[in-house]
C-alpha cells in the first residue's frame, strides 16, 4: 500500500468534480444465500471476509485503501492491497457487498467505493452484529459519499498518527436545544487523552455540491446553538468538543470562513479550527490545523497553522 507521505495529489480525490455521477460497478442479477452458506461451510468465505464486512458496515462507504488501513490498524494480517482487492471481488460476486465509482468531465475515478449489499446484512444479522443498512442507502448522492470518504480519511489519519488517540465515533449525535433539532457532524468524532485530560474533536466535512453554502450556514447555526447552551455531559461530551471544518482545498477553506463571518456565527467557548483533505496526508497532524487570526491594526484576517496541543505525533 502507498503511504500517505508518498501521495502527491494536486487535488483531493474526495473533492467534487463537474458533472460528477456515481456509477454502479457491482454484480447484476441474483445471488443465492444457499450458495453463500455453502462457501462459508467450505471455508471459501472465512473470518477475514467477516472482518472486512464489519469494517464496511461501520463506515457505510469506504475505499479499498481505507479498508486496508483499518485492517492493518486492527492487527489483522492482509499480505497486500492486491490480496485484499481479490477478497473484495469475491464478496461482490456473492452480493455480500457492492461497489461504485465516480465519473465526471475529468474522466473515470481512480478508486472504488464499497458498501453493503443484501446478503451482507443477512450475514451480519446472523452474528448478532448491529446494522442499520437498507438498500436505499446505496442511492445516496455523490456528495454524501465523498463527505463520508473524506471523513474516513480524517479519522484514520488521527488513528494512525496521533499519540494521544483514544477512539472514534462515526455518527455522534448533537442537539440544538432551542430548535429542538438533533444533528450529526458529517465527519465523525475522534477522542484523544493526554495526561488524563480528554478532548473530543468533531469534524464537519463540507463539499462543493449545488447549494452547499446555504446548507453549510444552516448547519453552523445548529452548532452555534449547541455551544451557546452547552452544559457538562451534554450529548456525552465532558466539555465542549473542538469543532474542525474539513474543506476540499485552501480556496474552499477560505470560502467557509467568509460564510461564517457573513452570518456572524460564533461558537461559545471554542475557536473554530479548519483543515483540508490533503492536509490529512501530512505526517504531523498537529500541523494540519488552520486558524484565522485578525490583525488588530488593519482588521484583516490571515491563515495561521498549528501546532495544536493533544495532536502530537506518535
PDB file of C-alpha atoms in Angstrom:
ATOM      1  CA  UNK A   1       0.000   0.000   0.000  1.00  0.00           C
ATOM      2  CA  UNK A   2       1.217   3.511  -0.806  1.00  0.00           C
ATOM      3  CA  UNK A   3       1.960   5.502   2.350  1.00  0.00           C
ATOM      4  CA  UNK A   4       0.275   8.869   2.899  1.00  0.00           C
ATOM      5  CA  UNK A   5       3.567  10.759   2.609  1.00  0.00           C
ATOM      6  CA  UNK A   6       4.150   9.291  -0.869  1.00  0.00           C
ATOM      7  CA  UNK A   7       0.879  10.626  -2.262  1.00  0.00           C
ATOM      8  CA  UNK A   8       1.411  13.858  -4.198  1.00  0.00           C
ATOM      9  CA  UNK A   9      -2.025  14.833  -5.459  1.00  0.00           C
ATOM     10  CA  UNK A  10      -2.799  18.322  -6.788  1.00  0.00           C
ATOM     11  CA  UNK A  11      -6.486  17.890  -5.921  1.00  0.00           C
ATOM     12  CA  UNK A  12      -8.274  15.805  -3.316  1.00  0.00           C
ATOM     13  CA  UNK A  13      -9.832  12.617  -4.706  1.00  0.00           C
ATOM     14  CA  UNK A  14     -12.803  13.383  -2.461  1.00  0.00           C
ATOM     15  CA  UNK A  15     -13.397  16.877  -3.882  1.00  0.00           C
ATOM     16  CA  UNK A  16     -16.412  17.408  -6.110  1.00  0.00           C
ATOM     17  CA  UNK A  17     -15.945  17.458  -9.906  1.00  0.00           C
ATOM     18  CA  UNK A  18     -18.020  18.991 -12.684  1.00  0.00           C
ATOM     19  CA  UNK A  19     -20.988  16.833 -13.768  1.00  0.00           C
ATOM     20  CA  UNK A  20     -19.957  14.018 -11.466  1.00  0.00           C
ATOM     21  CA  UNK A  21     -22.086  10.894 -11.226  1.00  0.00           C
ATOM     22  CA  UNK A  22     -21.962   7.631  -9.287  1.00  0.00           C
ATOM     23  CA  UNK A  23     -21.638   4.516 -11.463  1.00  0.00           C
ATOM     24  CA  UNK A  24     -22.630   1.013 -10.351  1.00  0.00           C
ATOM     25  CA  UNK A  25     -19.719  -1.420 -10.542  1.00  0.00           C
ATOM     26  CA  UNK A  26     -21.103  -4.399  -8.645  1.00  0.00           C
ATOM     27  CA  UNK A  27     -22.810  -7.623  -9.659  1.00  0.00           C
ATOM     28  CA  UNK A  28     -26.106  -7.622 -11.517  1.00  0.00           C
ATOM     29  CA  UNK A  29     -28.748 -10.260 -11.008  1.00  0.00           C
ATOM     30  CA  UNK A  30     -29.404 -12.734  -8.227  1.00  0.00           C
ATOM     31  CA  UNK A  31     -27.114 -14.457  -5.734  1.00  0.00           C
ATOM     32  CA  UNK A  32     -28.356 -17.331  -3.608  1.00  0.00           C
ATOM     33  CA  UNK A  33     -27.944 -17.207   0.168  1.00  0.00           C
ATOM     34  CA  UNK A  34     -27.625 -21.013  -0.013  1.00  0.00           C
ATOM     35  CA  UNK A  35     -24.531 -20.619  -2.212  1.00  0.00           C
ATOM     36  CA  UNK A  36     -23.019 -18.174   0.280  1.00  0.00           C
ATOM     37  CA  UNK A  37     -23.724 -20.530   3.204  1.00  0.00           C
ATOM     38  CA  UNK A  38     -22.028 -23.320   1.220  1.00  0.00           C
ATOM     39  CA  UNK A  39     -18.958 -21.120   0.665  1.00  0.00           C
ATOM     40  CA  UNK A  40     -18.823 -20.405   4.406  1.00  0.00           C
ATOM     41  CA  UNK A  41     -19.156 -24.091   5.272  1.00  0.00           C
ATOM     42  CA  UNK A  42     -16.353 -24.956   2.839  1.00  0.00           C
ATOM     43  CA  UNK A  43     -14.100 -22.194   4.151  1.00  0.00           C
ATOM     44  CA  UNK A  44     -14.101 -20.147   0.949  1.00  0.00           C
ATOM     45  CA  UNK A  45     -15.577 -17.291   2.968  1.00  0.00           C
ATOM     46  CA  UNK A  46     -13.702 -17.051   6.247  1.00  0.00           C
ATOM     47  CA  UNK A  47     -13.143 -14.781   9.255  1.00  0.00           C
ATOM     48  CA  UNK A  48     -11.139 -12.269   7.230  1.00  0.00           C
ATOM     49  CA  UNK A  49     -14.134 -11.746   4.964  1.00  0.00           C
ATOM     50  CA  UNK A  50     -16.276 -11.122   8.044  1.00  0.00           C
ATOM     51  CA  UNK A  51     -13.728  -8.627   9.404  1.00  0.00           C
ATOM     52  CA  UNK A  52     -13.889  -6.771   6.091  1.00  0.00           C
ATOM     53  CA  UNK A  53     -17.688  -6.894   6.184  1.00  0.00           C
ATOM     54  CA  UNK A  54     -17.774  -5.385   9.690  1.00  0.00           C
ATOM     55  CA  UNK A  55     -15.495  -2.514   8.643  1.00  0.00           C
ATOM     56  CA  UNK A  56     -17.681  -1.734   5.622  1.00  0.00           C
ATOM     57  CA  UNK A  57     -20.767  -1.881   7.848  1.00  0.00           C
ATOM     58  CA  UNK A  58     -19.185   0.518  10.361  1.00  0.00           C
ATOM     59  CA  UNK A  59     -18.135   3.123   7.790  1.00  0.00           C
ATOM     60  CA  UNK A  60     -21.080   2.699   5.365  1.00  0.00           C
ATOM     61  CA  UNK A  61     -18.991   3.847   2.362  1.00  0.00           C
ATOM     62  CA  UNK A  62     -15.259   3.206   2.212  1.00  0.00           C
ATOM     63  CA  UNK A  63     -12.399   2.751  -0.273  1.00  0.00           C
ATOM     64  CA  UNK A  64     -10.285  -0.400  -0.510  1.00  0.00           C
ATOM     65  CA  UNK A  65      -7.259   1.577   0.707  1.00  0.00           C
ATOM     66  CA  UNK A  66      -9.174   2.697   3.779  1.00  0.00           C
ATOM     67  CA  UNK A  67     -10.275  -0.900   4.426  1.00  0.00           C
ATOM     68  CA  UNK A  68      -6.635  -1.990   4.216  1.00  0.00           C
ATOM     69  CA  UNK A  69      -5.610   0.754   6.655  1.00  0.00           C
ATOM     70  CA  UNK A  70      -8.284  -0.308   9.144  1.00  0.00           C
ATOM     71  CA  UNK A  71      -7.335  -3.980   8.927  1.00  0.00           C
ATOM     72  CA  UNK A  72      -3.683  -3.099   9.458  1.00  0.00           C
ATOM     73  CA  UNK A  73      -4.502  -0.903  12.449  1.00  0.00           C
ATOM     74  CA  UNK A  74      -6.534  -3.736  13.989  1.00  0.00           C
ATOM     75  CA  UNK A  75      -3.541  -6.062  13.560  1.00  0.00           C
ATOM     76  CA  UNK A  76      -5.326  -8.250  11.015  1.00  0.00           C
ATOM     77  CA  UNK A  77      -2.854  -9.613   8.505  1.00  0.00           C
ATOM     78  CA  UNK A  78      -3.504  -8.956   4.845  1.00  0.00           C
ATOM     79  CA  UNK A  79      -0.480  -9.662   2.687  1.00  0.00           C
ATOM     80  CA  UNK A  80      -1.074  -6.874   0.185  1.00  0.00           C
ATOM     81  CA  UNK A  81      -3.615  -4.469  -1.232  1.00  0.00           C
ATOM     82  CA  UNK A  82      -3.978  -6.804  -4.228  1.00  0.00           C
ATOM     83  CA  UNK A  83      -4.875  -9.717  -1.925  1.00  0.00           C
ATOM     84  CA  UNK A  84      -7.496  -7.565  -0.251  1.00  0.00           C
ATOM     85  CA  UNK A  85      -8.910  -6.498  -3.615  1.00  0.00           C
ATOM     86  CA  UNK A  86      -9.286 -10.160  -4.579  1.00  0.00           C
ATOM     87  CA  UNK A  87     -11.314 -10.852  -1.446  1.00  0.00           C
ATOM     88  CA  UNK A  88     -13.461  -7.798  -2.095  1.00  0.00           C
ATOM     89  CA  UNK A  89     -14.116  -9.089  -5.621  1.00  0.00           C
ATOM     90  CA  UNK A  90     -15.204 -12.459  -4.226  1.00  0.00           C
ATOM     91  CA  UNK A  91     -17.603 -10.738  -1.826  1.00  0.00           C
ATOM     92  CA  UNK A  92     -19.086  -8.681  -4.664  1.00  0.00           C
ATOM     93  CA  UNK A  93     -19.736 -11.812  -6.750  1.00  0.00           C
ATOM     94  CA  UNK A  94     -21.686 -13.263  -3.815  1.00  0.00           C
ATOM     95  CA  UNK A  95     -23.577  -9.959  -3.362  1.00  0.00           C
ATOM     96  CA  UNK A  96     -22.306  -9.631   0.196  1.00  0.00           C
ATOM     97  CA  UNK A  97     -21.075  -6.160  -0.706  1.00  0.00           C
ATOM     98  CA  UNK A  98     -21.295  -3.979  -3.780  1.00  0.00           C
ATOM     99  CA  UNK A  99     -19.177  -1.297  -5.421  1.00  0.00           C
ATOM    100  CA  UNK A 100     -19.364   2.065  -7.212  1.00  0.00           C
ATOM    101  CA  UNK A 101     -17.013   4.519  -8.861  1.00  0.00           C
ATOM    102  CA  UNK A 102     -17.303   8.174  -9.828  1.00  0.00           C
ATOM    103  CA  UNK A 103     -17.249   9.577 -13.330  1.00  0.00           C
ATOM    104  CA  UNK A 104     -17.095  13.257 -14.306  1.00  0.00           C
ATOM    105  CA  UNK A 105     -15.922  15.654 -17.026  1.00  0.00           C
ATOM    106  CA  UNK A 106     -12.385  14.870 -15.825  1.00  0.00           C
ATOM    107  CA  UNK A 107     -12.864  11.176 -16.571  1.00  0.00           C
ATOM    108  CA  UNK A 108     -13.350   7.987 -14.596  1.00  0.00           C
ATOM    109  CA  UNK A 109     -12.375   7.956 -10.919  1.00  0.00           C
ATOM    110  CA  UNK A 110      -9.245   6.066  -9.895  1.00  0.00           C
ATOM    111  CA  UNK A 111     -10.736   4.387  -6.830  1.00  0.00           C
ATOM    112  CA  UNK A 112     -13.802   2.290  -5.981  1.00  0.00           C
ATOM    113  CA  UNK A 113     -16.283   2.774  -3.158  1.00  0.00           C
ATOM    114  CA  UNK A 114     -17.541  -0.258  -1.257  1.00  0.00           C
ATOM    115  CA  UNK A 115     -20.788  -0.631   0.689  1.00  0.00           C
ATOM    116  CA  UNK A 116     -23.124  -3.365   1.878  1.00  0.00           C
ATOM    117  CA  UNK A 117     -25.388  -5.491  -0.269  1.00  0.00           C
ATOM    118  CA  UNK A 118     -28.399  -7.530   0.852  1.00  0.00           C
ATOM    119  CA  UNK A 119     -26.626 -10.783   1.703  1.00  0.00           C
ATOM    120  CA  UNK A 120     -24.063  -8.847   3.726  1.00  0.00           C
ATOM    121  CA  UNK A 121     -26.872  -7.657   6.000  1.00  0.00           C
ATOM    122  CA  UNK A 122     -28.108 -11.248   6.422  1.00  0.00           C
ATOM    123  CA  UNK A 123     -24.616 -12.385   7.451  1.00  0.00           C
ATOM    124  CA  UNK A 124     -24.202  -9.562   9.952  1.00  0.00           C
ATOM    125  CA  UNK A 125     -27.596 -10.317  11.488  1.00  0.00           C
ATOM    126  CA  UNK A 126     -26.651 -13.984  11.768  1.00  0.00           C
ATOM    127  CA  UNK A 127     -23.774 -12.976  14.054  1.00  0.00           C
ATOM    128  CA  UNK A 128     -25.777 -10.522  16.112  1.00  0.00           C
ATOM    129  CA  UNK A 129     -23.905  -7.543  14.668  1.00  0.00           C
ATOM    130  CA  UNK A 130     -25.999  -4.394  14.548  1.00  0.00           C
ATOM    131  CA  UNK A 131     -26.542  -2.886  11.125  1.00  0.00           C
ATOM    132  CA  UNK A 132     -28.929  -0.157  10.056  1.00  0.00           C
ATOM    133  CA  UNK A 133     -28.211  -0.670   6.351  1.00  0.00           C
ATOM    134  CA  UNK A 134     -31.098  -0.791   3.914  1.00  0.00           C
ATOM    135  CA  UNK A 135     -30.979  -0.967   0.089  1.00  0.00           C
ATOM    136  CA  UNK A 136     -31.980   2.687  -0.323  1.00  0.00           C
ATOM    137  CA  UNK A 137     -28.765   3.738   1.482  1.00  0.00           C
ATOM    138  CA  UNK A 138     -26.872   2.876  -1.695  1.00  0.00           C
ATOM    139  CA  UNK A 139     -28.845   5.500  -3.619  1.00  0.00           C
ATOM    140  CA  UNK A 140     -27.236   8.382  -1.722  1.00  0.00           C
ATOM    141  CA  UNK A 141     -25.808  11.125  -3.987  1.00  0.00           C
ATOM    142  CA  UNK A 142     -22.150  11.698  -4.836  1.00  0.00           C
ATOM    143  CA  UNK A 143     -21.546  14.495  -2.346  1.00  0.00           C
ATOM    144  CA  UNK A 144     -22.768  12.386   0.589  1.00  0.00           C
ATOM    145  CA  UNK A 145     -20.423   9.541  -0.368  1.00  0.00           C
ATOM    146  CA  UNK A 146     -17.476  11.903  -0.799  1.00  0.00           C
ATOM    147  CA  UNK A 147     -18.238  13.551   2.507  1.00  0.00           C
ATOM    148  CA  UNK A 148     -18.074  10.165   4.225  1.00  0.00           C
ATOM    149  CA  UNK A 149     -14.866   9.156   2.423  1.00  0.00           C
ATOM    150  CA  UNK A 150     -13.169  12.409   3.409  1.00  0.00           C
ATOM    151  CA  UNK A 151     -14.337  11.893   6.993  1.00  0.00           C
ATOM    152  CA  UNK A 152     -12.931   8.352   6.946  1.00  0.00           C
ATOM    153  CA  UNK A 153      -9.589   9.752   5.852  1.00  0.00           C
ATOM    154  CA  UNK A 154      -9.524  12.197   8.769  1.00  0.00           C
ATOM    155  CA  UNK A 155     -10.407   9.535  11.355  1.00  0.00           C
ATOM    156  CA  UNK A 156      -7.828   7.077  10.025  1.00  0.00           C
ATOM    157  CA  UNK A 157      -5.130   9.783   9.927  1.00  0.00           C
ATOM    158  CA  UNK A 158      -5.713  10.663  13.593  1.00  0.00           C
ATOM    159  CA  UNK A 159      -5.850   6.965  14.490  1.00  0.00           C
ATOM    160  CA  UNK A 160      -2.534   6.209  12.815  1.00  0.00           C
ATOM    161  CA  UNK A 161      -0.557   9.333  13.680  1.00  0.00           C
ATOM    162  CA  UNK A 162      -1.742  10.970  16.916  1.00  0.00           C
ATOM    163  CA  UNK A 163      -0.016   9.707  20.053  1.00  0.00           C
ATOM    164  CA  UNK A 164      -2.932  10.604  22.348  1.00  0.00           C
ATOM    165  CA  UNK A 165      -5.550   8.918  20.126  1.00  0.00           C
ATOM    166  CA  UNK A 166      -8.135   7.005  22.180  1.00  0.00           C
ATOM    167  CA  UNK A 167     -11.054   6.161  19.899  1.00  0.00           C
ATOM    168  CA  UNK A 168     -13.571   7.346  17.330  1.00  0.00           C
ATOM    169  CA  UNK A 169     -17.320   7.601  16.794  1.00  0.00           C
ATOM    170  CA  UNK A 170     -18.609   7.759  13.236  1.00  0.00           C
ATOM    171  CA  UNK A 171     -22.037   9.240  13.934  1.00  0.00           C
ATOM    172  CA  UNK A 172     -22.039  11.272  17.157  1.00  0.00           C
ATOM    173  CA  UNK A 173     -25.349  12.907  17.991  1.00  0.00           C
ATOM    174  CA  UNK A 174     -25.641  16.594  18.924  1.00  0.00           C
ATOM    175  CA  UNK A 175     -28.630  18.657  19.946  1.00  0.00           C
ATOM    176  CA  UNK A 176     -29.672  22.248  19.242  1.00  0.00           C
ATOM    177  CA  UNK A 177     -31.989  22.799  22.222  1.00  0.00           C
ATOM    178  CA  UNK A 178     -33.870  25.922  21.152  1.00  0.00           C
ATOM    179  CA  UNK A 179     -34.737  24.482  17.727  1.00  0.00           C
ATOM    180  CA  UNK A 180     -35.300  21.036  19.266  1.00  0.00           C
ATOM    181  CA  UNK A 181     -33.158  19.598  16.466  1.00  0.00           C
ATOM    182  CA  UNK A 182     -30.776  16.664  16.625  1.00  0.00           C
ATOM    183  CA  UNK A 183     -27.901  16.670  14.150  1.00  0.00           C
ATOM    184  CA  UNK A 184     -24.647  14.872  13.408  1.00  0.00           C
ATOM    185  CA  UNK A 185     -21.190  16.110  12.456  1.00  0.00           C
ATOM    186  CA  UNK A 186     -20.717  14.780   8.928  1.00  0.00           C
ATOM    187  CA  UNK A 187     -17.112  13.678   9.527  1.00  0.00           C
ATOM    188  CA  UNK A 188     -17.437  11.904  12.866  1.00  0.00           C
ATOM    189  CA  UNK A 189     -15.614  12.316  16.166  1.00  0.00           C
ATOM    190  CA  UNK A 190     -12.137  11.444  17.461  1.00  0.00           C
ATOM    191  CA  UNK A 191     -11.298  11.317  21.168  1.00  0.00           C
ATOM    192  CA  UNK A 192      -7.765  11.948  22.440  1.00  0.00           C
ATOM    193  CA  UNK A 193      -6.476  11.585  26.012  1.00  0.00           C
ATOM    194  CA  UNK A 194      -3.262  13.130  27.317  1.00  0.00           C
ATOM    195  CA  UNK A 195      -2.230  13.310  30.984  1.00  0.00           C
ATOM    196  CA  UNK A 196      -5.723  12.120  31.944  1.00  0.00           C
ATOM    197  CA  UNK A 197      -7.285  15.046  30.068  1.00  0.00           C
ATOM    198  CA  UNK A 198      -9.812  14.079  27.398  1.00  0.00           C
ATOM    199  CA  UNK A 199     -10.551  16.186  24.336  1.00  0.00           C
ATOM    200  CA  UNK A 200     -13.163  15.352  21.699  1.00  0.00           C
ATOM    201  CA  UNK A 201     -12.608  16.586  18.142  1.00  0.00           C
ATOM    202  CA  UNK A 202     -15.690  16.678  15.925  1.00  0.00           C
ATOM    203  CA  UNK A 203     -15.348  17.065  12.170  1.00  0.00           C
ATOM    204  CA  UNK A 204     -17.738  18.773   9.808  1.00  0.00           C
ATOM    205  CA  UNK A 205     -16.814  17.786   6.247  1.00  0.00           C
ATOM    206  CA  UNK A 206     -18.096  20.204   3.608  1.00  0.00           C
ATOM    207  CA  UNK A 207     -18.266  19.508  -0.140  1.00  0.00           C
ATOM    208  CA  UNK A 208     -18.993  21.904  -3.024  1.00  0.00           C
ATOM    209  CA  UNK A 209     -22.247  20.286  -4.088  1.00  0.00           C
ATOM    210  CA  UNK A 210     -25.012  22.505  -5.528  1.00  0.00           C
ATOM    211  CA  UNK A 211     -26.495  24.687  -2.801  1.00  0.00           C
ATOM    212  CA  UNK A 212     -23.735  23.823  -0.337  1.00  0.00           C
ATOM    213  CA  UNK A 213     -23.349  27.336   1.074  1.00  0.00           C
ATOM    214  CA  UNK A 214     -26.935  27.594   2.304  1.00  0.00           C
ATOM    215  CA  UNK A 215     -26.819  24.139   3.894  1.00  0.00           C
ATOM    216  CA  UNK A 216     -23.451  24.900   5.484  1.00  0.00           C
ATOM    217  CA  UNK A 217     -24.736  28.115   7.057  1.00  0.00           C
ATOM    218  CA  UNK A 218     -27.805  26.287   8.385  1.00  0.00           C
ATOM    219  CA  UNK A 219     -25.534  23.666   9.954  1.00  0.00           C
ATOM    220  CA  UNK A 220     -23.311  26.316  11.527  1.00  0.00           C
ATOM    221  CA  UNK A 221     -26.390  27.869  13.149  1.00  0.00           C
ATOM    222  CA  UNK A 222     -27.104  24.483  14.769  1.00  0.00           C
ATOM    223  CA  UNK A 223     -23.534  24.314  16.056  1.00  0.00           C
ATOM    224  CA  UNK A 224     -23.825  27.869  17.408  1.00  0.00           C
ATOM    225  CA  UNK A 225     -26.927  26.921  19.360  1.00  0.00           C
ATOM    226  CA  UNK A 226     -25.336  23.730  20.719  1.00  0.00           C
ATOM    227  CA  UNK A 227     -22.284  25.604  22.016  1.00  0.00           C
ATOM    228  CA  UNK A 228     -24.314  28.521  23.394  1.00  0.00           C
ATOM    229  CA  UNK A 229     -26.495  26.209  25.510  1.00  0.00           C
ATOM    230  CA  UNK A 230     -23.903  23.555  26.323  1.00  0.00           C
ATOM    231  CA  UNK A 231     -23.824  22.089  29.826  1.00  0.00           C
ATOM    232  CA  UNK A 232     -21.394  19.479  31.122  1.00  0.00           C
ATOM    233  CA  UNK A 233     -22.104  15.976  29.794  1.00  0.00           C
ATOM    234  CA  UNK A 234     -24.448  17.225  27.052  1.00  0.00           C
ATOM    235  CA  UNK A 235     -24.538  14.594  24.286  1.00  0.00           C
ATOM    236  CA  UNK A 236     -21.886  12.636  26.190  1.00  0.00           C
ATOM    237  CA  UNK A 237     -19.187  15.328  25.985  1.00  0.00           C
ATOM    238  CA  UNK A 238     -17.339  16.037  29.264  1.00  0.00           C
ATOM    239  CA  UNK A 239     -16.637  19.531  27.973  1.00  0.00           C
ATOM    240  CA  UNK A 240     -17.236  21.463  24.777  1.00  0.00           C
ATOM    241  CA  UNK A 241     -15.880  19.431  21.845  1.00  0.00           C
ATOM    242  CA  UNK A 242     -13.443  21.036  19.419  1.00  0.00           C
ATOM    243  CA  UNK A 243     -15.014  21.628  16.001  1.00  0.00           C
ATOM    244  CA  UNK A 244     -12.807  21.165  12.924  1.00  0.00           C
ATOM    245  CA  UNK A 245     -14.183  22.106   9.488  1.00  0.00           C
ATOM    246  CA  UNK A 246     -12.760  19.985   6.656  1.00  0.00           C
ATOM    247  CA  UNK A 247     -12.726  21.728   3.269  1.00  0.00           C
ATOM    248  CA  UNK A 248     -11.858  20.393  -0.186  1.00  0.00           C
ATOM    249  CA  UNK A 249      -8.864  22.761  -0.551  1.00  0.00           C
ATOM    250  CA  UNK A 250      -7.478  26.076   0.716  1.00  0.00           C
ATOM    251  CA  UNK A 251      -9.733  28.157  -1.528  1.00  0.00           C
ATOM    252  CA  UNK A 252     -12.751  26.295  -0.211  1.00  0.00           C
ATOM    253  CA  UNK A 253     -11.450  26.717   3.336  1.00  0.00           C
ATOM    254  CA  UNK A 254     -11.453  30.500   2.878  1.00  0.00           C
ATOM    255  CA  UNK A 255     -14.986  30.322   1.470  1.00  0.00           C
ATOM    256  CA  UNK A 256     -16.099  28.532   4.634  1.00  0.00           C
ATOM    257  CA  UNK A 257     -14.574  31.237   6.812  1.00  0.00           C
ATOM    258  CA  UNK A 258     -16.199  34.018   4.784  1.00  0.00           C
ATOM    259  CA  UNK A 259     -19.601  32.366   5.090  1.00  0.00           C
ATOM    260  CA  UNK A 260     -19.185  32.077   8.855  1.00  0.00           C
ATOM    261  CA  UNK A 261     -18.335  35.775   9.113  1.00  0.00           C
ATOM    262  CA  UNK A 262     -21.221  36.676   6.787  1.00  0.00           C
ATOM    263  CA  UNK A 263     -23.799  35.193   9.158  1.00  0.00           C
ATOM    264  CA  UNK A 264     -21.817  36.258  12.230  1.00  0.00           C
ATOM    265  CA  UNK A 265     -21.644  32.799  13.804  1.00  0.00           C
ATOM    266  CA  UNK A 266     -19.587  32.495  16.975  1.00  0.00           C
ATOM    267  CA  UNK A 267     -19.177  29.271  18.926  1.00  0.00           C
ATOM    268  CA  UNK A 268     -19.145  29.937  22.660  1.00  0.00           C
ATOM    269  CA  UNK A 269     -16.075  28.592  24.428  1.00  0.00           C
ATOM    270  CA  UNK A 270     -14.053  27.428  21.403  1.00  0.00           C
ATOM    271  CA  UNK A 271     -12.139  28.684  18.398  1.00  0.00           C
ATOM    272  CA  UNK A 272     -13.156  27.057  15.124  1.00  0.00           C
ATOM    273  CA  UNK A 273     -10.377  25.005  13.528  1.00  0.00           C
ATOM    274  CA  UNK A 274     -10.068  24.434   9.779  1.00  0.00           C
ATOM    275  CA  UNK A 275      -8.278  21.852   7.663  1.00  0.00           C
ATOM    276  CA  UNK A 276      -8.407  20.264   4.202  1.00  0.00           C
ATOM    277  CA  UNK A 277      -8.487  16.761   2.726  1.00  0.00           C
ATOM    278  CA  UNK A 278      -4.883  16.725   1.517  1.00  0.00           C
ATOM    279  CA  UNK A 279      -3.529  18.036   4.819  1.00  0.00           C
ATOM    280  CA  UNK A 280      -4.536  14.712   6.390  1.00  0.00           C
ATOM    281  CA  UNK A 281      -1.759  13.073   4.366  1.00  0.00           C
ATOM    282  CA  UNK A 282       0.893  15.017   6.292  1.00  0.00           C
ATOM    283  CA  UNK A 283       2.937  13.115   8.865  1.00  0.00           C
ATOM    284  CA  UNK A 284       2.320  15.633  11.649  1.00  0.00           C
ATOM    285  CA  UNK A 285      -1.399  16.022  12.317  1.00  0.00           C
ATOM    286  CA  UNK A 286      -0.841  18.838  14.825  1.00  0.00           C
ATOM    287  CA  UNK A 287       0.384  20.968  11.929  1.00  0.00           C
ATOM    288  CA  UNK A 288      -2.642  20.328   9.722  1.00  0.00           C
ATOM    289  CA  UNK A 289      -4.890  22.680  11.683  1.00  0.00           C
ATOM    290  CA  UNK A 290      -5.558  26.198  10.383  1.00  0.00           C
ATOM    291  CA  UNK A 291      -6.998  29.117  12.351  1.00  0.00           C
ATOM    292  CA  UNK A 292      -7.895  32.617  11.176  1.00  0.00           C
ATOM    293  CA  UNK A 293      -6.309  35.468  13.127  1.00  0.00           C
ATOM    294  CA  UNK A 294      -7.289  39.124  12.839  1.00  0.00           C
ATOM    295  CA  UNK A 295      -4.665  41.844  12.665  1.00  0.00           C
ATOM    296  CA  UNK A 296      -5.618  44.405  15.348  1.00  0.00           C
ATOM    297  CA  UNK A 297      -4.249  47.259  13.221  1.00  0.00           C
ATOM    298  CA  UNK A 298      -5.640  46.517   9.762  1.00  0.00           C
ATOM    299  CA  UNK A 299      -8.587  44.367  10.790  1.00  0.00           C
ATOM    300  CA  UNK A 300      -7.662  41.842   8.099  1.00  0.00           C
ATOM    301  CA  UNK A 301      -7.669  38.109   8.700  1.00  0.00           C
ATOM    302  CA  UNK A 302      -4.849  35.727   7.862  1.00  0.00           C
ATOM    303  CA  UNK A 303      -4.493  31.948   7.956  1.00  0.00           C
ATOM    304  CA  UNK A 304      -2.141  30.550  10.583  1.00  0.00           C
ATOM    305  CA  UNK A 305      -1.064  26.942  11.081  1.00  0.00           C
ATOM    306  CA  UNK A 306      -0.924  24.948  14.365  1.00  0.00           C
ATOM    307  CA  UNK A 307       0.699  23.137  16.148  1.00  0.00           C
ATOM    308  CA  UNK A 308      -2.211  22.111  18.343  1.00  0.00           C
ATOM    309  CA  UNK A 309      -1.848  20.589  21.772  1.00  0.00           C
ATOM    310  CA  UNK A 310      -3.035  16.965  22.136  1.00  0.00           C
ATOM    311  CA  UNK A 311      -2.313  16.158  18.454  1.00  0.00           C
ATOM    312  CA  UNK A 312       1.408  15.457  18.705  1.00  0.00           C
ATOM    313  CA  UNK A 313       2.687  12.533  16.639  1.00  0.00           C
ATOM    314  CA  UNK A 314       3.272   9.019  17.830  1.00  0.00           C
TER     315      UNK A 314
END
